[in-house]
Amino acid sequence: MAAASSPAAAAAAYDRTAELRALDATLAGVRGLVASGAKHVPRIFHAPDPEPPQAPGAGQELPSAAATVPVIDLGGGDRAAVVECVRRAATEWGFFQVTGHGVPGEAMDAAVAAVRAFHDADGGQGSDKARLYSREPGKAVKYHCNFDLYQAPVTNWRDTLYLRMAPDPPAADELPESRRDELFEYAKQVKNLGDKLFELLSEALGLKPSYLTDIECNQGQIILGHYYPPCPQPELAIGTSRHSDSGFLTILLQDEIGGLQILHKDRWVDVTPTPGAFIVNIGDLLQLISNDKFSSAEHRVVAKNAGPRVSIACFFSTHFHPASTRIYGPIKELLSDENPPLYRETLVRDFVGHYYSIGLDGRERTALSAFRL
């Protein structure tokens, strides 16, 4: 007689969709699970094929001090040298950290505190969390657990406050009631930094400084306030699955907890928190229009039994405006007989729609490869 607790019986009894809906219905996300005293990671969060950091094999050396994400001082006096550092980092890494960026430390600290305070607060009837919890694509301000909850094969140990700040900023009363001013100020400061970075990236491609902003790469701005509660079994879960970003450029602010890793030369490299620095990474669309001159690197966030960890990601793209009809393809000035186009042209909303339909699949970047010629 077969035991009732056999693996086959357990698999038959497991209804993933029902468990996802149950989590969604709490309107409290992962933080709600932890606040309820959960000591074990529910099955929906189990990573099906965990990818531990690679151990050195025969003939391999341990990662050296050189295997660190480049740090670039934007306040350096030699602009040509800064442009060259940006070019090398965008080409070889797809990631870099920036200091000397001009964003006041007070604005950075206030934004992290605002996101932390929102997520730390209890949910329930009448709360900001209950008011904002949504999966509606058109909402400018919302809170949820995993944007791709019903598409991705593994649920990430993460909750998110979503703010669409441009091109059509939300009304003040749409934002969480506390610290609205701090979030608007942060959006303004990071928008200015984004414009500065697009100038440097344009020059790094050999184009005029305004090229990337002239083609509206900076038109849309979305800010995601991520919250990673302490995970009781971090070896079973993932904070954010392996993925690349869909847009043109991402500017990330992370707290001191860490956990971000990037895939560089087939090895996971920790992005160690640097006080006062931003992390910048190239998105899929910038790799597409640069015709692979810049690289959109895959990255992930590992779960930790520490924290909660807070990070704030600012994404620049154009798909946030439903009326956008701009078509993007490899920049003509970068093409020649020796350098033909590597990607087909696309509407940004079509590219991002494909990206969202896949979700963070945790295995390979599939959205960009689907547009390669």
Short mmCIF file of C-alpha atoms in Angstrom, two decimals:
data_model
loop_
_atom_site.label_atom_id
_atom_site.label_comp_id
_atom_site.label_asym_id
_atom_site.label_seq_id
_atom_site.Cartn_x
_atom_site.Cartn_y
_atom_site.Cartn_z
CA MET A 1 0.00 0.00 0.00
CA ALA A 2 1.46 3.36 -1.03
CA ALA A 3 2.16 5.81 1.78
CA ALA A 4 0.01 8.90 1.77
CA SER A 5 3.11 11.05 2.19
CA SER A 6 4.91 9.71 -0.88
CA PRO A 7 6.54 12.27 -3.24
CA ALA A 8 3.94 11.49 -5.90
CA ALA A 9 1.09 12.12 -3.49
CA ALA A 10 2.71 15.33 -2.28
CA ALA A 11 3.15 16.54 -5.86
CA ALA A 12 -0.47 15.75 -6.66
CA ALA A 13 -1.64 17.67 -3.60
CA TYR A 14 0.43 20.75 -4.44
CA ASP A 15 -1.57 23.43 -6.24
CA ARG A 16 0.90 26.20 -7.05
CA THR A 17 -1.69 28.54 -8.57
CA ALA A 18 -3.90 28.27 -5.50
CA GLU A 19 -0.95 29.08 -3.24
CA LEU A 20 0.01 32.08 -5.38
CA ARG A 21 -3.55 33.38 -5.20
CA ALA A 22 -3.59 32.87 -1.44
CA LEU A 23 -0.40 34.92 -1.08
CA ASP A 24 -1.79 37.62 -3.38
CA ALA A 25 -5.03 37.78 -1.40
CA THR A 26 -3.23 38.69 1.82
CA LEU A 27 -2.23 42.07 0.30
CA ALA A 28 0.78 41.80 2.62
CA GLY A 29 3.43 40.09 0.49
CA VAL A 30 6.56 38.45 1.85
CA ARG A 31 6.74 40.91 4.73
CA GLY A 32 3.35 39.64 5.88
CA LEU A 33 4.65 36.06 5.91
CA VAL A 34 7.64 37.04 8.04
CA ALA A 35 5.51 39.18 10.36
CA SER A 36 3.20 36.21 10.91
CA GLY A 37 6.12 34.24 12.30
CA ALA A 38 6.87 31.96 9.34
CA LYS A 39 9.86 29.73 10.12
CA HIS A 40 9.94 27.89 6.80
CA VAL A 41 9.97 29.09 3.20
CA PRO A 42 6.70 28.11 1.43
CA ARG A 43 7.09 25.90 -1.61
CA ILE A 44 6.17 28.64 -4.09
CA PHE A 45 9.46 30.38 -3.15
CA HIS A 46 11.67 27.32 -3.61
CA ALA A 47 14.19 27.93 -6.37
CA PRO A 48 13.93 24.82 -8.61
CA ASP A 49 17.60 24.80 -9.54
CA PRO A 50 19.65 26.91 -7.12
CA GLU A 51 22.79 28.44 -8.58
CA PRO A 52 25.38 28.70 -5.81
CA PRO A 53 28.47 30.82 -6.47
CA GLN A 54 30.88 28.77 -8.53
CA ALA A 55 33.70 27.05 -6.69
CA PRO A 56 37.05 27.18 -8.48
CA GLY A 57 37.74 24.03 -10.47
CA ALA A 58 40.92 22.59 -11.83
CA GLY A 59 43.03 25.29 -13.37
CA GLN A 60 40.78 28.08 -12.07
CA GLU A 61 41.92 30.79 -9.73
CA LEU A 62 39.91 32.29 -6.94
CA PRO A 63 38.36 35.64 -7.86
CA SER A 64 40.98 38.33 -7.44
CA ALA A 65 40.63 41.91 -6.27
CA ALA A 66 40.48 42.84 -9.96
CA ALA A 67 37.12 41.04 -10.30
CA THR A 68 35.17 43.93 -8.87
CA VAL A 69 32.64 46.21 -10.49
CA PRO A 70 34.35 49.40 -11.72
CA VAL A 71 33.90 52.54 -9.62
CA ILE A 72 33.90 55.81 -11.61
CA ASP A 73 34.20 59.29 -10.10
CA LEU A 74 31.94 61.46 -12.23
CA GLY A 75 33.37 64.55 -10.55
CA GLY A 76 36.80 63.96 -12.03
CA GLY A 77 38.16 66.95 -13.91
CA ASP A 78 39.19 65.11 -17.08
CA ARG A 79 35.95 64.50 -18.99
CA ALA A 80 37.65 62.47 -21.72
CA ALA A 81 39.02 60.11 -19.06
CA VAL A 82 35.57 59.76 -17.46
CA VAL A 83 34.00 59.00 -20.86
CA GLU A 84 36.64 56.33 -21.50
CA CYS A 85 36.01 54.75 -18.08
CA VAL A 86 32.26 54.68 -18.81
CA ARG A 87 32.88 53.17 -22.26
CA ARG A 88 35.05 50.38 -20.88
CA ALA A 89 32.68 49.58 -18.02
CA ALA A 90 29.59 49.59 -20.28
CA THR A 91 31.37 47.36 -22.80
CA GLU A 92 33.20 44.92 -20.53
CA TRP A 93 30.88 44.76 -17.51
CA GLY A 94 27.51 46.34 -18.29
CA PHE A 95 27.66 47.55 -14.68
CA PHE A 96 29.57 50.23 -12.82
CA GLN A 97 29.33 52.26 -9.63
CA VAL A 98 29.48 56.05 -9.63
CA THR A 99 30.66 58.51 -7.03
CA GLY A 100 30.95 62.29 -7.41
CA HIS A 101 27.47 62.17 -8.95
CA GLY A 102 26.03 65.32 -7.37
CA VAL A 103 23.02 63.73 -5.66
CA PRO A 104 22.94 64.93 -2.03
CA GLY A 105 23.48 62.21 0.53
CA GLU A 106 20.49 63.54 2.46
CA ALA A 107 18.20 62.86 -0.51
CA MET A 108 19.54 59.31 -0.85
CA ASP A 109 19.14 58.54 2.86
CA ALA A 110 15.65 60.04 2.96
CA ALA A 111 14.50 57.93 0.00
CA VAL A 112 15.78 54.69 1.56
CA ALA A 113 14.10 55.63 4.85
CA ALA A 114 10.82 56.39 3.04
CA VAL A 115 10.79 53.04 1.23
CA ARG A 116 11.73 51.18 4.40
CA ALA A 117 9.00 52.92 6.41
CA PHE A 118 6.34 52.06 3.83
CA HIS A 119 7.25 48.37 3.77
CA ASP A 120 7.78 48.11 7.54
CA ALA A 121 4.26 49.35 8.20
CA ASP A 122 1.47 46.88 8.82
CA GLY A 123 -1.15 46.33 6.14
CA GLY A 124 -4.82 45.73 6.68
CA GLN A 125 -8.00 47.70 6.23
CA GLY A 126 -7.40 51.42 5.68
CA SER A 127 -3.61 51.12 5.31
CA ASP A 128 -1.52 52.56 2.49
CA LYS A 129 -0.59 49.00 1.54
CA ALA A 130 -4.20 47.91 1.14
CA ARG A 131 -5.00 51.07 -0.83
CA LEU A 132 -2.08 50.65 -3.22
CA TYR A 133 -1.97 46.86 -3.66
CA SER A 134 -2.58 46.23 -7.36
CA ARG A 135 -1.46 44.41 -10.50
CA GLU A 136 -3.11 46.82 -12.94
CA PRO A 137 -0.52 47.70 -15.63
CA GLY A 138 -1.73 51.28 -16.05
CA LYS A 139 -1.51 52.34 -12.41
CA ALA A 140 1.20 54.91 -11.75
CA VAL A 141 1.59 53.98 -8.08
CA LYS A 142 1.12 50.49 -6.70
CA TYR A 143 2.44 47.94 -4.25
CA HIS A 144 2.73 44.22 -4.85
CA CYS A 145 4.70 41.03 -4.31
CA ASN A 146 6.43 40.04 -7.59
CA PHE A 147 5.26 41.78 -10.78
CA ASP A 148 5.42 38.40 -12.54
CA LEU A 149 3.86 36.37 -9.73
CA TYR A 150 1.74 34.24 -12.08
CA GLN A 151 4.30 33.94 -14.92
CA ALA A 152 7.63 33.18 -13.20
CA PRO A 153 8.55 29.62 -12.24
CA VAL A 154 9.73 30.72 -8.80
CA THR A 155 8.34 33.44 -6.53
CA ASN A 156 11.02 35.86 -5.38
CA TRP A 157 11.52 36.74 -1.70
CA ARG A 158 10.71 40.41 -2.36
CA ASP A 159 7.98 43.06 -2.13
CA THR A 160 7.92 46.20 -4.27
CA LEU A 161 6.57 49.75 -4.19
CA TYR A 162 6.14 50.86 -7.84
CA LEU A 163 6.21 54.57 -8.80
CA ARG A 164 5.89 55.79 -12.40
CA MET A 165 7.41 59.28 -12.12
CA ALA A 166 7.69 60.27 -15.81
CA PRO A 167 6.51 61.22 -18.35
CA ASP A 168 3.22 61.72 -16.47
CA PRO A 169 4.01 62.13 -12.75
CA PRO A 170 1.36 60.90 -10.31
CA ALA A 171 -0.59 63.27 -8.12
CA ALA A 172 0.86 63.67 -4.65
CA ASP A 173 -2.08 61.93 -3.01
CA GLU A 174 -1.42 58.79 -5.08
CA LEU A 175 1.89 58.20 -3.30
CA PRO A 176 2.16 56.69 0.19
CA GLU A 177 0.94 59.22 2.69
CA SER A 178 4.20 59.54 4.60
CA ARG A 179 7.31 61.09 3.06
CA ARG A 180 5.86 61.97 -0.34
CA ASP A 181 8.14 64.98 -0.63
CA GLU A 182 11.21 62.79 -0.14
CA LEU A 183 10.19 60.45 -2.95
CA PHE A 184 9.47 63.31 -5.39
CA GLU A 185 12.81 64.94 -4.53
CA TYR A 186 14.68 61.68 -5.04
CA ALA A 187 13.02 61.16 -8.43
CA LYS A 188 14.13 64.64 -9.51
CA GLN A 189 17.71 64.10 -8.37
CA VAL A 190 18.05 60.71 -10.05
CA LYS A 191 16.49 62.05 -13.26
CA ASN A 192 19.24 64.69 -13.37
CA LEU A 193 21.87 62.01 -12.79
CA GLY A 194 20.33 59.89 -15.55
CA ASP A 195 20.59 62.79 -18.00
CA LYS A 196 24.26 63.21 -17.10
CA LEU A 197 24.92 59.50 -17.62
CA PHE A 198 23.13 59.46 -20.99
CA GLU A 199 25.46 62.27 -22.12
CA LEU A 200 28.53 60.29 -21.09
CA LEU A 201 27.19 57.12 -22.73
CA SER A 202 26.46 59.03 -25.95
CA GLU A 203 30.04 60.31 -26.05
CA ALA A 204 31.30 56.80 -25.24
CA LEU A 205 29.59 55.64 -28.47
CA GLY A 206 31.30 58.44 -30.41
CA LEU A 207 28.06 60.43 -30.73
CA LYS A 208 27.16 63.96 -29.69
CA PRO A 209 26.39 64.29 -25.95
CA SER A 210 22.65 64.84 -26.46
CA TYR A 211 22.14 61.89 -28.83
CA LEU A 212 20.51 59.42 -26.43
CA THR A 213 18.28 62.04 -24.83
CA ASP A 214 17.36 63.40 -28.28
CA ILE A 215 15.94 59.96 -29.12
CA GLU A 216 14.08 59.98 -25.78
CA CYS A 217 15.91 57.19 -23.98
CA ASN A 218 15.31 59.19 -20.79
CA GLN A 219 11.63 59.95 -21.40
CA GLY A 220 10.20 57.41 -18.98
CA GLN A 221 11.19 56.98 -15.35
CA ILE A 222 9.99 54.24 -13.04
CA ILE A 223 11.20 53.88 -9.47
CA LEU A 224 10.90 50.53 -7.71
CA GLY A 225 11.37 50.46 -3.95
CA HIS A 226 12.32 46.83 -3.26
CA TYR A 227 12.11 45.23 0.18
CA TYR A 228 13.75 41.88 0.99
CA PRO A 229 12.71 40.61 4.44
CA PRO A 230 15.03 38.28 6.36
CA CYS A 231 14.64 34.78 4.90
CA PRO A 232 14.52 31.89 7.40
CA GLN A 233 15.92 29.45 4.82
CA PRO A 234 17.96 31.54 2.36
CA GLU A 235 19.47 28.44 0.74
CA LEU A 236 16.02 27.54 -0.64
CA ALA A 237 14.96 30.94 -1.99
CA ILE A 238 16.13 33.78 -4.22
CA GLY A 239 15.66 37.50 -3.64
CA THR A 240 15.47 38.29 -7.35
CA SER A 241 15.91 35.67 -10.07
CA ARG A 242 18.65 35.89 -12.67
CA HIS A 243 17.65 38.42 -15.33
CA SER A 244 18.68 41.46 -17.35
CA ASP A 245 16.81 44.77 -17.29
CA SER A 246 14.45 45.59 -20.15
CA GLY A 247 14.96 49.34 -20.50
CA PHE A 248 17.82 51.60 -21.53
CA LEU A 249 19.50 52.34 -18.20
CA THR A 250 19.04 51.51 -14.51
CA ILE A 251 20.35 53.49 -11.54
CA LEU A 252 20.27 51.54 -8.27
CA LEU A 253 20.70 52.64 -4.68
CA GLN A 254 21.19 49.78 -2.20
CA ASP A 255 21.58 49.77 1.56
CA GLU A 256 24.43 48.21 3.49
CA ILE A 257 23.01 44.66 3.54
CA GLY A 258 24.16 43.72 0.03
CA GLY A 259 23.13 40.65 -1.92
CA LEU A 260 23.31 41.95 -5.51
CA GLN A 261 25.44 39.80 -7.82
CA ILE A 262 26.24 40.22 -11.50
CA LEU A 263 27.22 37.53 -13.99
CA HIS A 264 30.65 38.41 -15.35
CA LYS A 265 32.65 35.95 -17.46
CA ASP A 266 30.40 33.11 -16.25
CA ARG A 267 31.03 33.89 -12.57
CA TRP A 268 28.79 35.58 -10.02
CA VAL A 269 30.47 38.71 -8.67
CA ASP A 270 29.21 40.43 -5.52
CA VAL A 271 28.47 44.14 -5.84
CA THR A 272 29.72 45.27 -2.46
CA PRO A 273 27.77 48.25 -1.09
CA THR A 274 29.81 51.44 -1.38
CA PRO A 275 28.58 54.27 0.87
CA GLY A 276 27.36 57.25 -1.15
CA ALA A 277 27.61 55.44 -4.51
CA PHE A 278 25.00 54.49 -7.09
CA ILE A 279 25.12 51.30 -9.15
CA VAL A 280 24.47 51.83 -12.87
CA ASN A 281 23.69 49.10 -15.37
CA ILE A 282 23.02 48.92 -19.08
CA GLY A 283 19.56 47.64 -20.09
CA ASP A 284 18.56 45.39 -22.96
CA LEU A 285 17.33 48.24 -25.14
CA LEU A 286 20.62 50.13 -24.85
CA GLN A 287 22.48 46.96 -25.86
CA LEU A 288 20.08 46.69 -28.82
CA ILE A 289 20.46 50.25 -30.09
CA SER A 290 24.23 50.24 -29.46
CA ASN A 291 24.39 47.07 -31.62
CA ASP A 292 26.20 45.17 -28.85
CA LYS A 293 28.78 47.89 -28.24
CA PHE A 294 27.35 48.03 -24.70
CA SER A 295 26.41 44.94 -22.72
CA SER A 296 23.26 44.32 -20.68
CA ALA A 297 24.56 42.05 -17.93
CA GLU A 298 22.48 39.47 -16.13
CA HIS A 299 22.21 39.85 -12.38
CA ARG A 300 20.35 38.53 -9.34
CA VAL A 301 19.80 39.17 -5.64
CA VAL A 302 20.51 36.34 -3.22
CA ALA A 303 18.24 35.79 -0.23
CA LYS A 304 19.74 36.42 3.20
CA ASN A 305 18.75 35.76 6.78
CA ALA A 306 19.54 39.40 7.51
CA GLY A 307 17.93 42.72 6.95
CA PRO A 308 15.38 43.64 5.77
CA ARG A 309 17.36 44.78 2.74
CA VAL A 310 16.12 47.87 0.88
CA SER A 311 17.10 48.93 -2.62
CA ILE A 312 15.69 51.59 -4.94
CA ALA A 313 15.96 50.99 -8.69
CA CYS A 314 15.28 53.77 -11.19
CA PHE A 315 14.56 52.52 -14.72
CA PHE A 316 14.77 54.74 -17.80
CA SER A 317 12.76 53.71 -20.87
CA THR A 318 9.95 55.01 -23.07
CA HIS A 319 7.28 52.30 -22.89
CA PHE A 320 5.60 53.85 -19.85
CA HIS A 321 3.66 56.20 -22.12
CA PRO A 322 0.84 54.26 -23.82
CA ALA A 323 0.85 56.64 -26.79
CA SER A 324 4.54 56.07 -27.56
CA THR A 325 5.04 54.95 -31.17
CA ARG A 326 8.80 55.45 -31.41
CA ILE A 327 10.62 52.57 -33.07
CA TYR A 328 14.12 51.64 -31.95
CA GLY A 329 16.78 49.67 -33.72
CA PRO A 330 20.58 49.75 -33.97
CA ILE A 331 21.77 53.36 -34.26
CA LYS A 332 22.50 54.07 -37.91
CA GLU A 333 25.68 56.02 -37.17
CA LEU A 334 27.18 52.89 -35.58
CA LEU A 335 26.55 50.65 -38.59
CA SER A 336 28.76 49.85 -41.56
CA ASP A 337 29.52 46.99 -43.93
CA GLU A 338 31.84 45.62 -41.26
CA ASN A 339 29.28 46.26 -38.49
CA PRO A 340 25.83 45.30 -39.83
CA PRO A 341 22.73 45.50 -37.64
CA LEU A 342 22.45 42.64 -35.14
CA TYR A 343 18.83 43.31 -34.09
CA ARG A 344 15.54 44.06 -35.78
CA GLU A 345 13.69 47.31 -35.10
CA THR A 346 10.90 47.27 -32.53
CA LEU A 347 8.41 49.40 -30.68
CA VAL A 348 9.59 49.69 -27.10
CA ARG A 349 6.18 48.66 -25.80
CA ASP A 350 6.35 45.50 -27.94
CA PHE A 351 9.80 44.64 -26.62
CA VAL A 352 8.81 45.26 -23.01
CA GLY A 353 5.51 43.47 -23.50
CA HIS A 354 7.48 40.40 -24.60
CA TYR A 355 9.80 40.82 -21.59
CA TYR A 356 6.89 40.97 -19.14
CA SER A 357 5.13 38.01 -20.75
CA ILE A 358 8.19 35.90 -19.97
CA GLY A 359 8.83 37.26 -16.49
CA LEU A 360 12.09 36.74 -14.65
CA ASP A 361 12.72 33.20 -15.82
CA GLY A 362 15.81 32.72 -13.68
CA ARG A 363 17.77 30.86 -16.34
CA GLU A 364 18.62 32.97 -19.36
CA ARG A 365 17.90 36.30 -20.93
CA THR A 366 15.26 35.41 -23.48
CA ALA A 367 13.65 38.77 -24.31
CA LEU A 368 16.66 40.32 -26.07
CA SER A 369 17.63 37.15 -27.92
CA ALA A 370 14.16 37.02 -29.49
CA PHE A 371 14.93 40.27 -31.37
CA ARG A 372 18.35 39.26 -32.67
CA LEU A 373 18.64 38.91 -36.45
#
